[in-house]
Short mmCIF file of C-alpha atoms in Angstrom, two decimals:
data_model
loop_
_atom_site.label_atom_id
_atom_site.label_comp_id
_atom_site.label_asym_id
_atom_site.label_seq_id
_atom_site.Cartn_x
_atom_site.Cartn_y
_atom_site.Cartn_z
CA LYS A 22 27.09 4.04 -2.75
CA ALA A 23 24.42 2.00 -1.78
CA GLY A 24 23.83 2.07 1.54
CA VAL A 25 22.60 -1.10 3.69
CA THR A 26 19.74 -3.28 2.48
CA GLN A 27 17.97 -5.25 4.33
CA THR A 28 14.77 -7.66 3.20
CA PRO A 29 12.17 -8.24 3.75
CA ARG A 30 11.14 -4.98 4.98
CA TYR A 31 7.78 -6.44 7.03
CA LEU A 32 7.06 -9.72 7.48
CA ILE A 33 4.70 -11.61 9.33
CA LYS A 34 4.94 -14.94 11.21
CA THR A 35 3.01 -17.34 14.06
CA ARG A 36 4.58 -18.03 17.06
CA GLY A 37 6.77 -21.61 16.84
CA GLN A 38 7.86 -20.61 13.21
CA GLN A 39 10.99 -19.43 12.09
CA VAL A 40 12.25 -16.36 10.23
CA THR A 41 15.16 -15.18 8.37
CA LEU A 42 16.16 -12.14 7.56
CA SER A 43 18.91 -10.93 5.56
CA CYS A 44 21.37 -7.82 5.56
CA SER A 45 23.59 -6.62 1.94
CA PRO A 46 26.25 -4.18 3.37
CA ILE A 47 27.96 -0.75 1.86
CA SER A 48 30.72 -2.80 -0.30
CA GLY A 49 33.78 -2.93 1.45
CA HIS A 50 32.25 -3.27 5.25
CA ARG A 51 33.63 -6.26 6.72
CA SER A 52 31.29 -5.75 9.91
CA VAL A 53 27.71 -6.58 10.11
CA SER A 54 26.19 -6.68 13.62
CA TRP A 55 22.39 -6.83 14.14
CA TYR A 56 20.31 -5.25 16.70
CA GLN A 57 17.06 -5.34 17.82
CA GLN A 58 14.66 -2.67 18.96
CA THR A 59 11.65 -2.66 20.92
CA PRO A 60 9.85 -0.39 22.88
CA GLY A 61 9.65 -1.96 25.98
CA GLN A 62 13.90 -3.05 25.60
CA GLY A 63 15.43 -0.94 23.31
CA LEU A 64 17.87 -0.87 21.48
CA GLN A 65 19.86 -4.32 21.91
CA PHE A 66 23.12 -5.72 20.19
CA LEU A 67 22.57 -9.27 18.19
CA PHE A 68 25.63 -10.15 17.51
CA GLU A 69 28.68 -9.18 14.85
CA TYR A 70 30.11 -11.41 12.23
CA PHE A 71 33.54 -10.60 10.80
CA SER A 72 34.76 -12.16 8.11
CA GLU A 73 31.98 -15.06 8.44
CA THR A 74 33.04 -15.20 12.24
CA GLN A 75 30.71 -14.02 15.25
CA ARG A 76 33.18 -12.03 16.69
CA ASN A 77 30.92 -10.60 19.36
CA LYS A 78 26.94 -11.61 20.95
CA GLY A 79 24.36 -10.93 22.79
CA ASN A 80 22.25 -11.80 25.56
CA PHE A 81 19.81 -13.61 23.45
CA PRO A 82 18.43 -17.05 23.84
CA GLY A 83 19.98 -20.23 21.45
CA ARG A 84 17.10 -19.15 19.22
CA PHE A 85 18.55 -16.54 17.98
CA SER A 86 21.35 -16.69 15.17
CA GLY A 87 23.38 -15.24 11.75
CA ARG A 88 26.40 -16.27 9.47
CA GLN A 89 27.72 -14.54 7.35
CA PHE A 90 28.86 -15.22 3.75
CA SER A 91 32.11 -14.51 2.23
CA ASN A 92 30.64 -11.36 0.10
CA SER A 93 29.68 -10.25 4.07
CA ARG A 94 26.41 -10.95 3.58
CA SER A 95 24.76 -11.67 6.92
CA GLU A 96 21.85 -13.21 7.86
CA MET A 97 20.13 -13.57 11.52
CA ASN A 98 17.21 -16.30 12.15
CA VAL A 99 15.27 -17.02 14.83
CA SER A 100 13.25 -20.37 15.61
CA THR A 101 10.50 -21.25 17.41
CA LEU A 102 9.44 -17.58 17.53
CA GLU A 103 7.17 -16.06 20.24
CA LEU A 104 5.53 -13.05 20.39
CA GLY A 105 7.88 -11.30 22.46
CA ASP A 106 9.54 -12.01 19.15
CA SER A 107 7.74 -8.83 17.49
CA ALA A 108 10.23 -5.92 16.63
CA LEU A 109 12.53 -3.71 14.01
CA TYR A 110 15.18 -5.80 13.59
CA LEU A 111 18.68 -3.77 12.14
CA CYS A 112 21.80 -4.60 11.00
CA ALA A 113 24.43 -2.20 11.02
CA THR A 114 27.85 -2.57 8.85
CA ARG A 115 31.45 -0.49 9.01
CA ASN A 116 35.16 -1.38 8.06
CA PRO A 117 36.57 -1.05 11.04
CA VAL A 118 40.17 -0.86 10.79
CA ALA A 119 42.81 -2.43 12.97
CA GLY A 120 42.69 -0.81 16.67
CA ASP A 121 40.23 1.61 16.30
CA ILE A 122 36.91 1.11 17.37
CA THR A 123 35.52 4.83 16.69
CA ASP A 124 34.24 3.93 12.77
CA THR A 125 31.33 4.16 12.37
CA GLN A 126 28.45 1.76 12.19
CA TYR A 127 26.05 2.77 9.35
CA PHE A 128 22.39 1.04 9.84
CA GLY A 129 19.58 -0.51 7.19
CA PRO A 130 16.02 0.67 7.08
CA GLY A 131 15.36 -2.47 9.22
CA THR A 132 12.96 -5.69 8.65
CA ARG A 133 9.83 -5.38 10.62
CA LEU A 134 8.43 -8.51 12.44
CA THR A 135 5.50 -9.17 14.16
CA VAL A 136 5.01 -12.23 15.38
CA LEU A 137 1.32 -13.42 15.88
CA ALA B 14 30.15 -1.71 32.48
CA GLN B 15 30.26 1.71 30.00
CA SER B 16 25.83 3.56 29.50
CA VAL B 17 24.32 6.15 28.37
CA THR B 18 21.35 7.49 29.93
CA GLN B 19 19.18 9.62 28.43
CA LEU B 20 17.13 12.23 30.33
CA GLY B 21 13.79 13.15 28.63
CA SER B 22 11.56 10.38 26.72
CA HIS B 23 9.73 12.90 24.98
CA VAL B 24 11.13 16.92 24.27
CA SER B 25 8.50 18.95 22.44
CA VAL B 26 10.06 22.76 21.56
CA SER B 27 8.93 24.91 18.89
CA GLU B 28 10.15 25.98 14.71
CA GLY B 29 13.20 28.08 15.58
CA ALA B 30 13.97 27.32 19.40
CA LEU B 31 16.34 25.88 20.68
CA VAL B 32 16.84 21.78 21.00
CA LEU B 33 18.36 19.94 23.67
CA LEU B 34 18.26 16.83 24.46
CA ARG B 35 20.53 15.16 27.33
CA CYS B 36 22.64 12.27 27.36
CA ASN B 37 24.93 10.87 30.05
CA TYR B 38 27.62 8.33 29.68
CA SER B 39 28.71 5.99 33.02
CA SER B 40 32.81 4.86 31.82
CA SER B 41 35.68 4.28 33.10
CA VAL B 42 37.36 4.53 30.04
CA PRO B 43 38.10 7.19 27.89
CA PRO B 44 33.94 6.90 26.08
CA TYR B 45 33.59 7.45 22.58
CA LEU B 46 30.32 8.34 21.83
CA PHE B 47 27.44 8.31 19.56
CA TRP B 48 24.26 10.13 18.64
CA TYR B 49 21.13 9.07 16.01
CA VAL B 50 18.70 10.21 14.81
CA GLN B 51 15.45 8.12 13.58
CA TYR B 52 12.78 8.86 11.42
CA PRO B 53 9.94 7.12 11.44
CA ASN B 54 9.94 3.76 9.75
CA GLN B 55 13.63 4.56 8.98
CA GLY B 56 16.61 2.67 10.44
CA LEU B 57 19.06 4.81 12.23
CA GLN B 58 21.44 7.86 10.67
CA LEU B 59 24.80 8.75 12.60
CA LEU B 60 24.54 12.72 13.21
CA LEU B 61 27.92 13.24 15.10
CA LYS B 62 30.41 11.53 17.34
CA TYR B 63 33.32 12.18 19.80
CA THR B 64 36.87 10.75 19.86
CA SER B 65 38.44 12.38 22.25
CA ALA B 66 39.87 15.01 19.34
CA ALA B 67 37.50 17.74 19.75
CA THR B 68 35.35 18.48 22.74
CA LEU B 69 32.72 19.95 20.56
CA VAL B 70 31.46 17.95 17.65
CA LYS B 71 29.70 19.68 14.76
CA GLY B 72 27.11 16.69 12.89
CA ILE B 73 25.26 16.58 9.87
CA ASN B 74 21.64 19.04 9.61
CA GLY B 75 23.00 21.94 12.13
CA PHE B 76 23.65 19.58 14.99
CA GLU B 77 26.55 19.99 17.84
CA ALA B 78 27.09 18.80 20.94
CA GLU B 79 29.78 18.80 23.56
CA PHE B 80 31.44 16.29 25.62
CA LYS B 81 32.13 17.56 28.96
CA LYS B 82 34.28 14.86 30.86
CA SER B 83 33.85 16.72 34.45
CA GLU B 84 29.40 16.63 33.83
CA THR B 85 30.07 12.77 32.55
CA SER B 86 27.54 14.98 29.71
CA PHE B 87 27.30 15.23 25.77
CA HIS B 88 24.35 16.38 25.26
CA LEU B 89 23.17 17.35 21.23
CA THR B 90 22.02 20.79 20.87
CA LYS B 91 20.98 22.70 17.82
CA PRO B 92 20.16 26.47 17.99
CA SER B 93 17.26 26.42 15.57
CA ALA B 94 14.75 23.67 15.38
CA HIS B 95 13.10 22.91 11.94
CA MET B 96 10.33 20.92 11.59
CA SER B 97 11.91 18.34 9.97
CA ASP B 98 13.74 17.45 12.89
CA ALA B 99 11.18 15.84 14.05
CA ALA B 100 12.17 12.66 15.14
CA GLU B 101 13.72 9.95 17.65
CA TYR B 102 17.22 10.70 18.66
CA PHE B 103 19.23 7.61 20.42
CA CYS B 104 22.64 8.98 21.94
CA ALA B 105 25.37 5.79 22.19
CA VAL B 106 28.40 4.85 23.12
CA SER B 107 30.82 2.52 21.71
CA ASP B 108 31.90 -1.03 24.34
CA HIS B 109 35.93 -0.83 23.75
CA ASN B 110 35.91 -5.00 25.00
CA THR B 111 33.41 -5.69 22.01
CA ASP B 112 33.05 -2.11 19.88
CA LYS B 113 29.05 -2.86 19.86
CA LEU B 114 26.92 0.50 20.22
CA ILE B 115 25.37 0.81 24.16
CA PHE B 116 21.79 2.65 23.33
CA GLY B 117 20.02 4.81 24.91
CA THR B 118 16.41 4.92 25.64
CA GLY B 119 16.11 7.61 23.27
CA THR B 120 14.55 10.68 23.16
CA ARG B 121 11.40 11.86 21.25
CA LEU B 122 11.39 15.41 19.72
CA GLN B 123 8.80 16.52 18.56
CA VAL B 124 8.17 20.63 16.92
CA PHE B 125 5.92 22.65 16.98
CA PRO B 126 4.88 25.26 14.50
#
């Protein structure tokens, strides 16, 4: 079974631009979560999508948004990029079973975003 | 609110020595705890998870962790370190309300020959 795929792997943008990152989940996984990893703040939860609906959201400004398609693929968008948005963006996918929060999240390799 | 604290941002061991990475949690409800490993330029890989079944959890690559409620700890151990174990290790707790993972700050493990 193929793992979680994230594209692109590396991205360089300038301040003020916008960017779209993509995550393709493991086949059958309907939940996609996004995390931001930086040296200063560590791993922080951005949001989770399930069945094309945002189910949970972390403490990030509205410049960070996402969506999920009917095939469970997800995209996240960051508008008006700031230097501080430079980070590794990871997505994690799972197939949640009702009432079971212990199901494993599988992470992709991440997209390394550099904002100049 | 749930949280995890990883003591020691860097740990160095010799090849063949015991690996001990510390994680303490804070939770008002029975926690679900995880250890992930991250190799350079890669995502996170699950090592093991505690889901209130057995307190001693065995994971991949020879790692194991013991849940100790009295000490609010979930330390990761491996009897004999290999060079290939050099990586960053993250302890995480699953938020009961949102299912999101709350991560510790990570511990970088170096293994010397």
